Short mmCIF file of C-alpha atoms in Angstrom, two decimals:
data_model
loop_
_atom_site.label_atom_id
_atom_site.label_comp_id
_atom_site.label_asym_id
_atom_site.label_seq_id
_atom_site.Cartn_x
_atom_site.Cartn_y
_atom_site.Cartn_z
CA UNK A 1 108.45 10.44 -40.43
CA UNK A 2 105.79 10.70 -42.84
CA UNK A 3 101.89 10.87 -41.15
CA UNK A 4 101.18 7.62 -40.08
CA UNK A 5 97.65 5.51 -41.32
CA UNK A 6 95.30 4.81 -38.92
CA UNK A 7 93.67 1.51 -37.98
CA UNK A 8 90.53 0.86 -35.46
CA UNK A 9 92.55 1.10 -32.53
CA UNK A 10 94.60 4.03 -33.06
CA UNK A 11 91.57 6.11 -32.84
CA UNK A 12 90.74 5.38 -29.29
CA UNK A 13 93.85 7.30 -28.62
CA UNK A 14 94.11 11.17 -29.05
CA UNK A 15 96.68 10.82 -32.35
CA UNK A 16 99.11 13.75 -30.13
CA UNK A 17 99.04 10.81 -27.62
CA UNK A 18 100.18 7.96 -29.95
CA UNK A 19 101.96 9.49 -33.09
CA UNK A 20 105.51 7.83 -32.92
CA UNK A 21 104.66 6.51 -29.38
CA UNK A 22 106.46 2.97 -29.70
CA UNK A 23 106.68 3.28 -25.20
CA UNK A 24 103.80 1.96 -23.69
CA UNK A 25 105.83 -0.26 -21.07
CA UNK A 26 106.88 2.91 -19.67
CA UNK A 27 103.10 4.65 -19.72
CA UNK A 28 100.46 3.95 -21.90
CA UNK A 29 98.62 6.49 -23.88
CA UNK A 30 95.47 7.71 -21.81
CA UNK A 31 92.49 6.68 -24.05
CA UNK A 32 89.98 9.13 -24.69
CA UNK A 33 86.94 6.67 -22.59
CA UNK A 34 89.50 6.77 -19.65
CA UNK A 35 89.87 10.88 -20.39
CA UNK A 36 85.48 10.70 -20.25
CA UNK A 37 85.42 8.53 -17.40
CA UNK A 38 87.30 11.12 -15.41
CA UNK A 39 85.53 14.36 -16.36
CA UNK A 40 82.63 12.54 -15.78
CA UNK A 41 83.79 11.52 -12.50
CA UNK A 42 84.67 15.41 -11.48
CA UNK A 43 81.33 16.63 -12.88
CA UNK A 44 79.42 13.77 -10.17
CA UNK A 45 81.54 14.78 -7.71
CA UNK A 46 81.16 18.87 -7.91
CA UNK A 47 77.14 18.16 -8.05
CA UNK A 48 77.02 15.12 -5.61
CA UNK A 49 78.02 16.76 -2.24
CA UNK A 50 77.29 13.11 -0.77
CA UNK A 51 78.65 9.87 -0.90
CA UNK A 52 76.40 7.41 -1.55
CA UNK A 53 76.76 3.88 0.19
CA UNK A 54 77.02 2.06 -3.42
CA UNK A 55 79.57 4.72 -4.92
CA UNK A 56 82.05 2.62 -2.33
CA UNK A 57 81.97 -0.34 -3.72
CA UNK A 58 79.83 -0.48 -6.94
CA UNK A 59 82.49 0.47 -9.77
CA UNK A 60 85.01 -1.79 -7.30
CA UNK A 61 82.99 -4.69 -7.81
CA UNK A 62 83.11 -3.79 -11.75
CA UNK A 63 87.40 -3.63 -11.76
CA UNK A 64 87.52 -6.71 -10.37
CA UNK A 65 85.06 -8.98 -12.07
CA UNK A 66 87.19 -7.24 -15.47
CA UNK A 67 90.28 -7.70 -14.08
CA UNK A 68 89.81 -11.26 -13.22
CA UNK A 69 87.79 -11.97 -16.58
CA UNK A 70 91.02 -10.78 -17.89
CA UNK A 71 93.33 -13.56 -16.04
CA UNK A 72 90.32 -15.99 -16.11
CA UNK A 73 89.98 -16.17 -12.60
CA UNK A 74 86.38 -17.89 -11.81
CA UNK A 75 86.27 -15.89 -8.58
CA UNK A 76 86.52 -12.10 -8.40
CA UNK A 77 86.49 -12.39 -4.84
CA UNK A 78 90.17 -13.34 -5.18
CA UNK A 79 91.01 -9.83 -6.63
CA UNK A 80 92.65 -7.48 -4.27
CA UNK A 81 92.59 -3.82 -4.87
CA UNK A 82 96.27 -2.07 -4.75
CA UNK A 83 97.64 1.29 -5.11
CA UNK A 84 101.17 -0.73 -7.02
CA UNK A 85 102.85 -3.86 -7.96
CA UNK A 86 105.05 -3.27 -4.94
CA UNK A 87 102.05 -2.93 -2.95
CA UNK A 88 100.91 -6.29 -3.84
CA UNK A 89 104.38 -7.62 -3.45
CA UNK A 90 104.46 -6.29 0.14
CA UNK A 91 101.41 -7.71 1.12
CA UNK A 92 102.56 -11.34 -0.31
CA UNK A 93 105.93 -11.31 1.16
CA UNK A 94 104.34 -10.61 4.46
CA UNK A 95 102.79 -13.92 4.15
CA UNK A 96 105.22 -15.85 3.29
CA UNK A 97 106.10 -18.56 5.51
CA UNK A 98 109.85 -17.98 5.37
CA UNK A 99 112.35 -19.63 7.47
CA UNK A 100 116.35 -19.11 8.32
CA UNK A 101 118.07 -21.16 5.88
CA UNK A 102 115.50 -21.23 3.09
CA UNK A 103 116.21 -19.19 -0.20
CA UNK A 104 113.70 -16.55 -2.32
CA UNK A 105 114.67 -17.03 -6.29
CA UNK A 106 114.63 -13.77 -8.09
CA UNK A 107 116.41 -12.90 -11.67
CA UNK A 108 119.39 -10.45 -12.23
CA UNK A 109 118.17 -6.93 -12.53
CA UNK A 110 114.32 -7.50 -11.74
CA UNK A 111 112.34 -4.96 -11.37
CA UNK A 112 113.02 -3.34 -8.01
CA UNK A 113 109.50 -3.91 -6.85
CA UNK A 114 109.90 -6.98 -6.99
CA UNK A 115 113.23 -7.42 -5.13
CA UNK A 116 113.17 -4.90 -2.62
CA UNK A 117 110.61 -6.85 -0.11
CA UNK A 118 112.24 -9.86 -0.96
CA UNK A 119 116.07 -8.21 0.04
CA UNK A 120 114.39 -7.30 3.26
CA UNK A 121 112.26 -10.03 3.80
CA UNK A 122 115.46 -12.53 3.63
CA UNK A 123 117.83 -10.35 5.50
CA UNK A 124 114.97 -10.49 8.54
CA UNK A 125 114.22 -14.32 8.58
CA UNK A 126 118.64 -15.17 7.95
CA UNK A 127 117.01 -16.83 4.29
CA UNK A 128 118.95 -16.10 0.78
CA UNK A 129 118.00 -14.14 -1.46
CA UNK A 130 119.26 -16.47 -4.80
CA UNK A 131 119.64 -13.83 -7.77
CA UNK A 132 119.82 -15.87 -11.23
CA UNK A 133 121.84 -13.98 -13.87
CA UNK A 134 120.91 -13.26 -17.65
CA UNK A 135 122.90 -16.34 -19.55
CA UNK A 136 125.41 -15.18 -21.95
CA UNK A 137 124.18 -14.89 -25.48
CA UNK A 138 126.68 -17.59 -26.57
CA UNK A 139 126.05 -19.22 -23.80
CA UNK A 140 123.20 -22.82 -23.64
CA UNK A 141 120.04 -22.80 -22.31
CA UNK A 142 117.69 -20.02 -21.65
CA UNK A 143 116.85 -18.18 -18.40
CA UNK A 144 114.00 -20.09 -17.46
CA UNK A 145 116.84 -23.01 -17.68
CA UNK A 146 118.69 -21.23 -15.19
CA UNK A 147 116.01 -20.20 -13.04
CA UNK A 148 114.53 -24.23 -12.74
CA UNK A 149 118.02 -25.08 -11.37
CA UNK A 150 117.92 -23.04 -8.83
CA UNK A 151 115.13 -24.15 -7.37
CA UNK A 152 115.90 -26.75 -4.87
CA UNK A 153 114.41 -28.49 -1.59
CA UNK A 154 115.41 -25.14 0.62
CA UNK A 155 113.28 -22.83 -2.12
CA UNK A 156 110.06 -20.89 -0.09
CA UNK A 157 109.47 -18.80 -3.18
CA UNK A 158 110.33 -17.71 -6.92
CA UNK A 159 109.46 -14.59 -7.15
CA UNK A 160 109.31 -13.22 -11.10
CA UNK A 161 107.90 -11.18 -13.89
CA UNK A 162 106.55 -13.05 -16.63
CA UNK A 163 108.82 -11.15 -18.66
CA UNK A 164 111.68 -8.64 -17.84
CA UNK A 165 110.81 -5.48 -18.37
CA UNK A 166 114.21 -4.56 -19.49
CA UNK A 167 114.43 -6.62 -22.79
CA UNK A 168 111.12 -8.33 -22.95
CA UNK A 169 112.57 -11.61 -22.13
CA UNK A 170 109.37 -14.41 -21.77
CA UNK A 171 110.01 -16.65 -18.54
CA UNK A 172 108.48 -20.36 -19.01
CA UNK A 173 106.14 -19.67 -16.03
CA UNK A 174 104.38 -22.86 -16.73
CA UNK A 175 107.42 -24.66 -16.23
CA UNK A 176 108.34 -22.96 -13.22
CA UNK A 177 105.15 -23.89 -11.22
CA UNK A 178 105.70 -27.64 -12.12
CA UNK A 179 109.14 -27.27 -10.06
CA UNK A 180 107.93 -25.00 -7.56
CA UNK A 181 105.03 -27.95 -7.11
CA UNK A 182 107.99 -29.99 -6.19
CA UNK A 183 109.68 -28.91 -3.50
CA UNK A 184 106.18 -27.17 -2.08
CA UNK A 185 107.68 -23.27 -2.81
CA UNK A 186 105.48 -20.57 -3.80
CA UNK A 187 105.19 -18.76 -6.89
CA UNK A 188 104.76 -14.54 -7.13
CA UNK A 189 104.51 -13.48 -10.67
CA UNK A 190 104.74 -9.73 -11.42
CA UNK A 191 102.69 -9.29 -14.51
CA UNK A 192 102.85 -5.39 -14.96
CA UNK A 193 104.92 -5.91 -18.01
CA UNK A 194 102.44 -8.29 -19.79
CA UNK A 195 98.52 -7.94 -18.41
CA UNK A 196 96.51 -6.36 -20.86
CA UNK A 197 99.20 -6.73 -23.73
CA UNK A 198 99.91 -10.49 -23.25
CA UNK A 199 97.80 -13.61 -22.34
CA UNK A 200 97.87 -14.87 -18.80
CA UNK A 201 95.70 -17.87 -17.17
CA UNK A 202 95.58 -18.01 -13.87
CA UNK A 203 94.00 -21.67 -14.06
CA UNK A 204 96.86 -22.93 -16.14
CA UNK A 205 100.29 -21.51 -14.32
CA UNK A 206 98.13 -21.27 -10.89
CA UNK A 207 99.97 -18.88 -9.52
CA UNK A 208 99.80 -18.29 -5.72
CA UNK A 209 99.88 -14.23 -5.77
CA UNK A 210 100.14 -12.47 -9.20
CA UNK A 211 100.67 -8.78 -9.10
CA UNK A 212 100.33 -5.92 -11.58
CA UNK A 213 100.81 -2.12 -11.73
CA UNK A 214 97.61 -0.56 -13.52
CA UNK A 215 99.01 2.03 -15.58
CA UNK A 216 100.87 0.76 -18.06
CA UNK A 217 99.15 -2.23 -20.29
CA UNK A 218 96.84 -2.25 -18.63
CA UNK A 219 95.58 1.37 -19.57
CA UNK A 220 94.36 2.82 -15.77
CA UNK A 221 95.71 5.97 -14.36
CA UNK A 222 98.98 6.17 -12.20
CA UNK A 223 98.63 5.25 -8.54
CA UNK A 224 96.06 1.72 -9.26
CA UNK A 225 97.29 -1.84 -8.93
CA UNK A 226 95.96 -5.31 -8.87
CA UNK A 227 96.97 -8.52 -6.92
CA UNK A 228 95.28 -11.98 -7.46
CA UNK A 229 95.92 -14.45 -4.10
CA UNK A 230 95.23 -17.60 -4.15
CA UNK A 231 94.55 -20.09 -1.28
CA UNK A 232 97.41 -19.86 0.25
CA UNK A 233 96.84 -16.29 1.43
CA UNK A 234 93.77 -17.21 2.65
CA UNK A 235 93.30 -15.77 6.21
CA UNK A 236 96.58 -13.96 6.51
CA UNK A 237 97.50 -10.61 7.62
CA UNK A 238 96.84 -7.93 5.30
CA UNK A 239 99.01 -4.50 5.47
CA UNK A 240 96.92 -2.60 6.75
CA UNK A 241 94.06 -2.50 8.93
CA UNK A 242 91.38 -0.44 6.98
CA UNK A 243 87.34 -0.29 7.67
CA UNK A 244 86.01 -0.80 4.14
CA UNK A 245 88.45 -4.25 4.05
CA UNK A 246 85.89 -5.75 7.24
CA UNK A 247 82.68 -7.37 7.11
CA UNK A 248 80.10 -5.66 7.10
CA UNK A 249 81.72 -2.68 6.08
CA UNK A 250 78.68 -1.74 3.14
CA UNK A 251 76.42 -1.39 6.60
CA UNK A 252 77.88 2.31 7.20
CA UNK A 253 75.17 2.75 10.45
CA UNK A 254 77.00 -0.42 12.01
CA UNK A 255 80.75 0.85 11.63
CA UNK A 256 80.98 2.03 15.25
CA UNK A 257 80.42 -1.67 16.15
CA UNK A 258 83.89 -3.44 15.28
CA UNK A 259 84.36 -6.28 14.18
CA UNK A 260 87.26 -9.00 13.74
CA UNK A 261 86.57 -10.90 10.95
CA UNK A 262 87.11 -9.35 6.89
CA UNK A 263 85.81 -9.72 3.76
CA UNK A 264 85.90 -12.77 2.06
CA UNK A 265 89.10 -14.11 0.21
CA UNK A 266 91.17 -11.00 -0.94
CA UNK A 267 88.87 -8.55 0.42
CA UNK A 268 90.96 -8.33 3.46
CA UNK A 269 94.17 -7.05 1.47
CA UNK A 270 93.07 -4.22 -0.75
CA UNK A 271 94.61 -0.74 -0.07
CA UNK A 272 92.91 2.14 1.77
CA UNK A 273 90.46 4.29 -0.31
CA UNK A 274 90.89 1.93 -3.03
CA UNK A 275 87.10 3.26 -3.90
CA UNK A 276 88.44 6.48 -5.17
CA UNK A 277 86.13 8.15 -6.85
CA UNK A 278 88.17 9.94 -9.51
CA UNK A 279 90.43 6.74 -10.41
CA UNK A 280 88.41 3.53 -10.21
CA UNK A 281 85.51 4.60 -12.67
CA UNK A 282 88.63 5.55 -15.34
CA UNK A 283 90.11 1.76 -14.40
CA UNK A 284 86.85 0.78 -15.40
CA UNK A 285 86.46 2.32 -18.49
CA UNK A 286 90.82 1.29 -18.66
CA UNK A 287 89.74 -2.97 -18.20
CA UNK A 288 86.76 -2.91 -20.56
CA UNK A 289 88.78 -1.22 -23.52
CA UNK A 290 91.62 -3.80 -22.66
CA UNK A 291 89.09 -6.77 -22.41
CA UNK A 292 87.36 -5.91 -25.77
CA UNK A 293 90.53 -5.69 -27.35
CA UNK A 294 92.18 -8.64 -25.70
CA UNK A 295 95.82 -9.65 -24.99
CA UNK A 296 96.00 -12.05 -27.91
CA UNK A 297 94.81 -9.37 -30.81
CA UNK A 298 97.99 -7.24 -29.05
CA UNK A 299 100.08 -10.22 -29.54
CA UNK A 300 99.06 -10.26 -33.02
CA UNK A 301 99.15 -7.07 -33.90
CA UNK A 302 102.56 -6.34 -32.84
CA UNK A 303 104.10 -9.29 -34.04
CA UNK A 304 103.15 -8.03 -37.62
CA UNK A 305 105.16 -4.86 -37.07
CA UNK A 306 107.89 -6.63 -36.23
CA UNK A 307 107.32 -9.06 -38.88
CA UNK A 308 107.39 -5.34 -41.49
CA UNK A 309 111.10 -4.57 -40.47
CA UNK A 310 112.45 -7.69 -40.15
CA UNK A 311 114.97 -7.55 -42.82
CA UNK A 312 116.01 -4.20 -42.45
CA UNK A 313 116.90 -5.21 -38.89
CA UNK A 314 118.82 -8.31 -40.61
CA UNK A 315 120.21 -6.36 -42.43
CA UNK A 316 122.00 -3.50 -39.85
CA UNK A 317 122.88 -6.99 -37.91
CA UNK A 318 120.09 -5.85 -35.63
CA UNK A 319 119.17 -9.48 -33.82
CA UNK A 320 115.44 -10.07 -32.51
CA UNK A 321 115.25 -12.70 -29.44
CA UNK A 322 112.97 -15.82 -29.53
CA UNK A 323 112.33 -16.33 -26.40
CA UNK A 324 110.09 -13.07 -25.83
CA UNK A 325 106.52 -11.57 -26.39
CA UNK A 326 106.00 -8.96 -29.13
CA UNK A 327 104.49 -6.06 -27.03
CA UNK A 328 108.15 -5.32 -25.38
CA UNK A 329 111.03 -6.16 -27.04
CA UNK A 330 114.74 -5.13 -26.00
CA UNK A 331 117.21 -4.81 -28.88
CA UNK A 332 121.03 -5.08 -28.45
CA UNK A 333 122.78 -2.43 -30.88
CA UNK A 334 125.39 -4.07 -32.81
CA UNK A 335 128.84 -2.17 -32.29
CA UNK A 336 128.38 -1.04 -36.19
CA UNK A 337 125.50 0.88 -34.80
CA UNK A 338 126.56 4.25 -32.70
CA UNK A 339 124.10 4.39 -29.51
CA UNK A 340 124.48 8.14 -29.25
CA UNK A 341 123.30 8.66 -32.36
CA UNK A 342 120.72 6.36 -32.79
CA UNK A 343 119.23 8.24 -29.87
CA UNK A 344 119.73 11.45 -31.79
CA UNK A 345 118.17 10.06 -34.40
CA UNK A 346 115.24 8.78 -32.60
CA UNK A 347 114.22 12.13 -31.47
CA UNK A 348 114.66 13.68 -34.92
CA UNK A 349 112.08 11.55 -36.34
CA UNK A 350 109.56 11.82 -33.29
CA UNK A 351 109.82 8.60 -31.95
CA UNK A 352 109.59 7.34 -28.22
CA UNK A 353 111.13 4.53 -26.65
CA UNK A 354 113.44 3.93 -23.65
CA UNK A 355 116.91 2.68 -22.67
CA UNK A 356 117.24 0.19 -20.03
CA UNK A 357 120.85 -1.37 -19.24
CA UNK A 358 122.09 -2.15 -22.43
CA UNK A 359 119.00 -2.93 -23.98
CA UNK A 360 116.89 -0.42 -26.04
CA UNK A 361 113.79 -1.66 -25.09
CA UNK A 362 111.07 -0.95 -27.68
CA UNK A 363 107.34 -1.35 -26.85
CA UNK A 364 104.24 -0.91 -29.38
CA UNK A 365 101.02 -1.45 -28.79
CA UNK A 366 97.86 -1.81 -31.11
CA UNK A 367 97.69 2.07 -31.62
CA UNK A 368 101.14 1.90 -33.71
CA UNK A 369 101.68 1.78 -37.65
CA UNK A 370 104.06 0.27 -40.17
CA UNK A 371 105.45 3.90 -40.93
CA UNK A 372 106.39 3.72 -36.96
CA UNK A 373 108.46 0.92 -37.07
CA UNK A 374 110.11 2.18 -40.43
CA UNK A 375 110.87 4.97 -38.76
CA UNK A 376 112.79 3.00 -35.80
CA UNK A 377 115.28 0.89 -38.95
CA UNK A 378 115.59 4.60 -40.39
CA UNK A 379 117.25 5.59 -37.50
CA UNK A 380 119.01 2.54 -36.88
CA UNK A 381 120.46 2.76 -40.44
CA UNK A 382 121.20 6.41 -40.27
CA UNK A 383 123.47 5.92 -36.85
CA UNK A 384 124.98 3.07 -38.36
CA UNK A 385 129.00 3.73 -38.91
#
């Protein structure tokens, strides 16, 4: 691969970090404020011997005011601080008001964060755990067809992504919440594959828990996560039972005296330590990159890389999916095409991107160039038979 232009975006990126990258729903590039933020952090910390009171909650209070600007949530309050998506999955599922004989909907090969509690979960309370399968490419309908018929009057939850991270398939969440509205069943969206790279609105699909691992579109360092509850996990029982989660707990002389009642809304369910000093001012400086650049100029800007190779891909017989987003896209190799070599191929010309079932699942953000996606139908062409 020849070197790659640049654009405005690509710059916030050490070029090591993003030359050929075409990954980021594995693990997105650390940008270089995120890189500053941390140093920075290290540097307070080696001359600050002290904690002071604010450093607990101050640069919290930023994350989630960006993180629910992001989902255009009108109260931050309703932003709960996690260490994971399965963290925030956990903490929903504990809620959940299941009972024996009701059924939790999930989709064939989800995510396993997003199954596991549910697998338990149903085994405990004798409910089913209803997996809908991937329809056959020749087969009608899409998913989100499939996934509306199995809803019925026994349905406590659907619990999905708003795309599967395998092969980038988009899930008509919109329609989903009008059925689960129905029959009175909750919805759990995991939105680690699509937050920061895709637009979400929490006051359009009204989700009742939304979840989302920070490290990936959302740009944060490994280990931070972020859950959005919404009235119906008001007053229920968080996970754990931490001091900075209670009222009163900015009042550090008053500690000793214990109290019963939490924070307001989602205050009650964020993780342990979630005020880490190291990590949340780098998911601050993560959310305000991701908020300047915005979900929809991602949308945008992948779609006209895509749009670049389009009929090269035509040509190798190389088929694009409609129903999906443009930031992760899973492409089926035609049997013309040999997978072992492709992947050879792949390496040869510095590119990145990852294999998941039978899907090579390919996933640029607004860091990559036209001369990276060239690359990709190079190496398609040169494995083909």
């Amino acid at each position: 691969m020849t070197h790659p232009t640049t654009n405005r975006y690509r710059d916030l990126f050490p070029e090591k970090a993003v030359a050929g990258y075409l990954n980021g729903a594995s693990r997105a590039p650390q940008l270089k404020a995120v890189a500053a933020a941390a140093r920075h952090a290290l540097w307070w910390r080696e001359a600050h011997p002290g904690m002071p009171v604010d450093k607990f909650f101050g640069d919290v209070e930023d994350i989630k005011n960006l993180f629910a600007r992001l989902i255009n949530c009108p109260e931050s309050g309703r932003i709960a601080m996690t260490s994971s998506a399965s963290y925030g999955v956990a903490t929903v599922a504990k809620n959940l008001p299941l009972r024996k004989g009701q059924n939790v909907i999930v989709v064939e090969a989800q995510f396993p964060s997003n199954y596991y509690s549910w697998d338990v979960l149903c085994k405990e309370k004798e409910a089913e755990l209803r997996i809908v399968k991937r329809p056959a490419a020749d087969a009608g309908g899409t998913w989100s067809d499939r996934v509306l018929a199995a809803i019925d009057e026994h349905t406590a939850a659907v619990a999905i992504a708003h795309l599967h991270w395998a092969d980038g398939t988009l899930y008509d969440l919109a329609a989903i919440r009008r059925r689960t509205d129905e029959v009175d069943a909750w919805l759990i969206v995991d939105a680690t594959q699509s937050l920061g790279a895709y637009p979400f609105d929490v006051q359009k699909i009204r989700p009742d828990a939304l979840v989302a691992g920070g490290y990936k579109w959302l740009m944060g360092p490994y280990g931070c996560g972020y859950a959005y509850l919404g009235e119906r996990m008001d007053g229920g029982k968080p996970i754990e039972e931490n001091w900075i989660n209670r009222a009163g707990s900015d009042d550090f002389r008053n500690l000793v005296n214990y109290r019963s009642d939490y924070r307001a809304l989602a205050g009650r369910y964020s993780v342990g330590e979630h005020s880490n000093f190291i990590m949340a001012p780098m998911q601050v400086a993560a959310l305000q990159q991701v908020v300047a650049i915005s979900p929809e100029v991602v949308q945008a800007h992948c779609a006209g890389l895509w749009a670049g190779i389009a009929p090269q891909l035509q040509e190798l017989d190389v088929a694009l999916k409609k129903d999906r987003a443009h930031h992760l896209v899973g492409l089926a190799l035609p049997d013309s095409i040999d997978a072992d070599r492709f992947a050879r191929e792949v390496e040869a010309r510095g590119l990145m991107l990852s294999y998941r079932g039978d899907s090579v699942r390919v996933s640029p953000n607004v860091y990559n160039v036209a001369e990276e996606m060239s690359a990709l139908t190079a190496a398609l062409a040169a494995a083909s038979k």
